[in-house]
């Protein structure tokens, strides 16, 4: 059971009358709207009306903003992702830092930053590659495979720039540093997005949620729940789709698949959001009907 969310029109989910994270029932004026796909990546594609309390929203904002600005900020500018900053106040250039490295890629010295017009800088996306969530397999070792950084850098634009910096500085090997990934913030951001999406589609009582402590920054061990998975085999996904969200299951686990900018060959994620309950099968059937 899975499907792809490949629609651009705004969809608003009615308020559940409670915070979908801490599950406190609150009056409407104490709840705020949630963008299930963060506004910065998906405009208003999926808005969950009055579904987060202000306390939870403040905790989430701390790591979500970090991911959207530090890790994805330059990329978002380059692909012209939506921003609440007015167009005239948005940067028209990007700063890229360079370093000299040895034959093994080990850092030798800082070569400073260069400024590029947005259109001239090579497109670069930084994500994190992960093993499957540990809950997916019985015999998963807890050997602490935390995954590794993953990046896409547009060639040959990047090589041209690197050659220029090498000529200018006399360095033997030049490396370009791109948006650094904070694994912990990024995994929490994936957990939050997956939970909000699952509640939006299945309802707060449509499964037994398990990510609250991770989302509210009270638990640092995330490998059981947040991991990687194989890309969808549903058939070709149109290149213009920037965010894929899908619900699936493994045994009695309910999981959400997430992939950003699949056209760049980016890693797909699987996030276990909870376990099935007596409502899950019917809610998933409803969901599939909605999308058909
Ligand atoms: Zn809350």
Coordinates of C-alpha atoms and ligand atoms in Angstrom, one line a residue:
X1 CA 0.0 0.0 0.0
X2 CA 1.6 3.1 -1.2
X3 CA 1.0 6.1 -3.5
X4 CA 2.7 9.2 -4.5
X5 CA 1.7 12.7 -3.6
X6 CA 2.2 14.4 -6.8
X7 CA -0.2 17.3 -6.7
X8 CA 0.5 20.9 -6.5
X9 CA -2.9 22.4 -5.6
X10 CA -3.4 23.6 -2.1
X11 CA -5.1 21.1 0.1
X12 CA -6.3 22.0 3.6
X13 CA -7.0 19.4 6.3
X14 CA -9.6 20.4 8.8
X15 CA -8.3 21.0 12.4
X16 CA -8.4 18.0 14.6
X17 CA -9.0 20.3 17.6
X18 CA -5.8 19.2 19.3
X19 CA -2.1 19.5 18.9
X20 CA -1.0 16.6 16.7
X21 CA 2.4 16.4 18.5
X22 CA 1.6 16.5 22.3
X23 CA -2.1 15.6 21.7
X24 CA -3.4 18.3 24.1
X25 CA -6.9 19.3 23.2
X26 CA -6.9 23.1 22.9
X27 CA -9.3 25.9 21.8
X28 CA -8.7 27.1 18.2
X29 CA -6.9 30.3 19.1
X30 CA -4.2 28.3 20.9
X31 CA -3.5 26.2 17.9
X32 CA -1.5 27.2 14.8
X33 CA -1.6 25.9 11.2
X34 CA 1.0 23.3 10.2
X35 CA 2.6 23.1 6.8
X36 CA 3.0 19.4 6.4
X37 CA 5.5 19.9 3.6
X38 CA 7.4 22.9 5.0
X39 CA 6.4 26.1 3.2
X40 CA 10.0 26.5 2.1
X41 CA 9.9 23.3 0.1
X42 CA 6.3 23.0 -1.0
X43 CA 4.4 26.3 -0.9
X44 CA 1.0 25.7 0.6
X45 CA 0.6 22.2 -0.9
X46 CA -0.6 20.5 2.3
X47 CA -1.8 22.7 5.1
X48 CA -3.1 21.2 8.4
X49 CA -5.4 23.8 9.8
X50 CA -5.0 24.6 13.6
X51 CA -3.1 21.5 14.4
X52 CA -0.1 22.4 16.5
X53 CA 0.2 24.1 19.9
X54 CA 2.6 27.0 20.3
X55 CA 4.9 25.2 22.6
X56 CA 5.4 22.3 20.2
X57 CA 5.7 24.7 17.2
X58 CA 8.5 26.5 19.0
X59 CA 10.5 23.3 19.7
X60 CA 10.0 22.1 16.1
X61 CA 11.0 25.5 14.6
X62 CA 14.4 25.4 16.2
X63 CA 15.6 22.4 14.2
X64 CA 13.4 22.9 11.2
X65 CA 14.7 26.4 10.5
X66 CA 18.2 25.1 10.9
X67 CA 17.6 22.5 8.2
X68 CA 15.9 24.8 5.8
X69 CA 18.4 27.6 6.2
X70 CA 21.8 26.1 6.8
X71 CA 21.5 22.7 5.0
X72 CA 19.1 23.6 2.2
X73 CA 19.2 27.4 2.1
X74 CA 21.5 27.8 -1.0
X75 CA 19.8 25.0 -2.8
X76 CA 16.4 26.5 -2.2
X77 CA 17.6 29.9 -3.6
X78 CA 19.0 28.1 -6.6
X79 CA 15.8 26.2 -7.4
X80 CA 13.7 29.2 -6.5
X81 CA 11.9 27.4 -3.8
X82 CA 9.2 29.5 -2.1
X83 CA 10.3 31.9 0.7
X84 CA 8.4 34.3 2.9
X85 CA 11.2 36.8 2.3
X86 CA 10.1 39.4 -0.2
X87 CA 11.6 39.0 -3.7
X88 CA 13.6 42.2 -3.5
X89 CA 15.1 41.3 -0.2
X90 CA 16.2 37.8 -1.3
X91 CA 19.9 37.3 -2.1
X92 CA 20.9 37.3 -5.7
X93 CA 24.3 35.7 -5.1
X94 CA 25.6 32.8 -3.0
X95 CA 28.9 32.5 -1.1
X96 CA 30.7 29.2 -1.5
X97 CA 33.7 28.3 0.7
X98 CA 36.7 26.5 -0.7
X99 CA 39.6 24.5 0.9
X100 CA 42.8 22.9 -0.2
X101 CA 42.8 19.2 0.4
X102 CA 45.5 16.5 0.0
X103 CA 45.4 13.4 -2.3
X104 CA 43.1 11.7 0.2
X105 CA 40.7 14.6 0.5
X106 CA 42.0 15.6 3.9
X107 CA 41.7 19.3 4.7
X108 CA 45.0 21.3 4.4
X109 CA 44.1 24.9 4.4
X110 CA 41.2 27.3 4.0
X111 CA 41.0 29.1 0.7
X112 CA 38.3 31.5 1.7
X113 CA 34.9 32.1 0.0
X114 CA 33.9 33.3 -3.5
X115 CA 30.7 35.0 -4.3
X116 CA 28.7 33.8 -7.4
X117 CA 25.6 35.1 -9.1
X118 CA 22.8 32.6 -8.4
X119 CA 22.7 31.4 -12.0
X120 CA 26.4 30.8 -12.1
X121 CA 26.9 28.8 -8.9
X122 CA 26.7 25.0 -9.5
X123 CA 23.5 23.4 -8.2
X124 CA 24.3 21.6 -5.0
X125 CA 22.1 19.6 -2.6
X126 CA 23.2 18.1 0.7
X127 CA 21.3 15.3 2.3
X128 CA 22.0 12.3 4.5
X129 CA 22.1 8.6 3.4
X130 CA 20.7 6.2 5.9
X131 CA 20.4 2.4 6.5
X132 CA 16.9 1.0 6.9
X133 CA 15.0 1.8 10.1
X134 CA 16.1 -0.8 12.6
X135 CA 12.5 -1.8 13.3
X136 CA 12.2 -3.0 9.7
X137 CA 14.3 -6.1 10.4
X138 CA 14.5 -8.5 13.3
X139 CA 18.2 -9.2 13.0
X140 CA 19.3 -5.6 12.6
X141 CA 22.6 -5.1 14.4
X142 CA 22.9 -2.1 16.6
X143 CA 26.4 -1.5 15.3
X144 CA 25.6 2.1 15.2
X145 CA 25.6 2.7 11.4
X146 CA 24.6 6.3 11.4
X147 CA 24.6 6.7 7.7
X148 CA 26.7 9.3 5.9
X149 CA 26.5 12.6 4.1
X150 CA 25.1 12.5 0.6
X151 CA 25.5 15.3 -1.9
X152 CA 24.7 16.2 -5.4
X153 CA 26.9 18.7 -7.2
X154 CA 26.2 19.9 -10.7
X155 CA 29.0 19.1 -13.1
X156 CA 30.7 20.6 -15.1
X157 CA 29.9 23.9 -13.5
X158 CA 31.5 22.8 -10.3
X159 CA 34.7 21.6 -12.0
X160 CA 35.1 24.9 -13.9
X161 CA 34.9 26.9 -10.6
X162 CA 37.2 24.5 -8.8
X163 CA 39.8 24.9 -11.7
X164 CA 39.6 28.6 -11.4
X165 CA 40.2 28.6 -7.6
X166 CA 43.1 26.2 -8.1
X167 CA 44.7 28.4 -10.7
X168 CA 44.2 31.5 -8.6
X169 CA 45.6 30.0 -5.3
X170 CA 48.2 27.5 -6.6
X171 CA 46.5 24.8 -4.5
X172 CA 47.0 21.2 -5.8
X173 CA 43.5 19.9 -4.9
X174 CA 40.6 22.2 -4.3
X175 CA 37.3 21.1 -2.5
X176 CA 34.1 23.1 -2.5
X177 CA 32.2 23.0 0.8
X178 CA 28.5 22.9 0.4
X179 CA 25.6 23.0 2.9
X180 CA 26.6 21.0 5.9
X181 CA 24.1 18.5 7.3
X182 CA 23.4 18.3 11.0
X183 CA 22.3 14.6 11.1
X184 CA 20.3 15.0 14.3
X185 CA 18.3 18.0 13.1
X186 CA 17.7 16.5 9.7
X187 CA 16.4 13.2 11.1
X188 CA 14.1 15.0 13.5
X189 CA 12.9 17.1 10.6
X190 CA 12.1 13.9 8.7
X191 CA 10.3 12.5 11.7
X192 CA 8.2 15.6 12.1
X193 CA 7.2 15.7 8.5
X194 CA 6.3 12.0 8.3
X195 CA 4.2 12.2 11.5
X196 CA 2.3 15.3 10.3
X197 CA 1.7 13.7 7.0
X198 CA 0.4 10.4 8.5
X199 CA -1.9 12.2 10.9
X200 CA -3.2 14.4 8.0
X201 CA -4.0 11.4 5.9
X202 CA -5.1 8.8 8.5
X203 CA -6.3 10.9 11.4
X204 CA -4.8 11.1 14.9
X205 CA -6.7 7.9 15.8
X206 CA -5.8 6.2 12.5
X207 CA -2.7 4.5 13.9
X208 CA -0.7 4.4 17.2
X209 CA 1.9 7.2 16.9
X210 CA 5.4 6.6 18.2
X211 CA 7.5 9.6 17.3
X212 CA 6.4 12.2 19.9
X213 CA 9.7 12.1 21.9
X214 CA 11.8 12.4 18.8
X215 CA 9.8 15.3 17.4
X216 CA 9.7 17.2 20.7
X217 CA 13.5 16.8 21.1
X218 CA 13.4 14.6 24.1
X219 CA 15.0 11.5 22.5
X220 CA 18.2 11.4 20.5
X221 CA 18.2 7.7 19.5
X222 CA 16.4 7.8 16.1
X223 CA 17.8 4.9 14.1
X224 CA 15.0 2.5 15.1
X225 CA 12.5 4.8 13.3
X226 CA 14.2 7.0 10.8
X227 CA 16.1 5.4 8.0
X228 CA 16.5 4.9 4.3
X229 CA 14.6 2.8 1.8
X230 CA 14.6 1.8 -1.8
X231 CA 13.2 4.3 -4.3
X232 CA 9.6 3.7 -5.3
X233 CA 9.0 1.0 -7.9
X234 CA 5.6 2.4 -8.9
X235 CA 7.0 3.5 -12.2
X236 CA 8.5 6.7 -13.5
X237 CA 7.9 9.7 -11.4
X238 CA 7.7 13.0 -13.4
X239 CA 10.9 15.1 -12.9
X240 CA 9.0 18.2 -11.8
X241 CA 7.8 16.5 -8.6
X242 CA 10.0 17.9 -5.9
X243 CA 8.7 16.1 -2.8
X244 CA 7.4 12.6 -2.6
X245 CA 5.4 11.5 0.4
X246 CA 3.8 8.1 0.6
X247 CA 2.3 5.9 3.3
X248 CA 3.2 2.2 3.4
X249 CA 3.5 -0.7 5.9
X250 CA 5.9 -3.3 7.0
X251 CA 4.3 -5.9 9.2
X252 CA 2.1 -3.9 11.7
X253 CA 4.3 -0.9 11.3
X254 CA 3.0 2.2 9.6
X255 CA 5.8 4.0 7.7
X256 CA 6.1 7.1 5.5
X257 CA 8.4 7.3 2.5
X258 CA 9.9 10.7 1.9
X259 CA 12.1 11.8 -1.0
X260 CA 13.2 15.3 -2.0
X261 CA 14.2 16.1 -5.6
X262 CA 14.3 12.5 -6.8
X263 CA 15.4 13.8 -10.2
X264 CA 18.9 14.4 -8.7
X265 CA 19.1 10.7 -7.6
X266 CA 18.6 11.7 -3.9
X267 CA 18.2 9.1 -1.2
X268 CA 14.7 8.0 -0.2
X269 CA 13.7 7.9 3.4
X270 CA 11.5 5.6 5.4
X271 CA 10.1 6.8 8.7
X272 CA 8.2 4.5 11.0
X273 CA 5.4 6.7 12.4
X274 CA 3.7 4.1 14.6
X275 CA 1.8 0.8 14.7
X276 CA -1.5 -0.2 13.1
X277 CA -4.6 -0.1 15.2
X278 CA -8.2 -1.1 14.5
X279 CA -8.8 2.0 12.3
X280 CA -5.8 1.8 10.1
X281 CA -7.0 -0.5 7.3
X282 CA -10.2 1.5 6.7
X283 CA -8.3 4.9 6.8
X284 CA -5.8 3.7 4.3
X285 CA -8.6 2.4 2.0
X286 CA -10.2 5.9 2.3
X287 CA -6.9 7.5 1.5
X288 CA -6.4 5.4 -1.6
X289 CA -9.9 6.3 -2.8
X290 CA -9.2 10.0 -2.4
X291 CA -6.2 9.8 -4.6
X292 CA -7.7 7.6 -7.3
Ligands
LIG1 ZN1 1.7 20.5 21.4

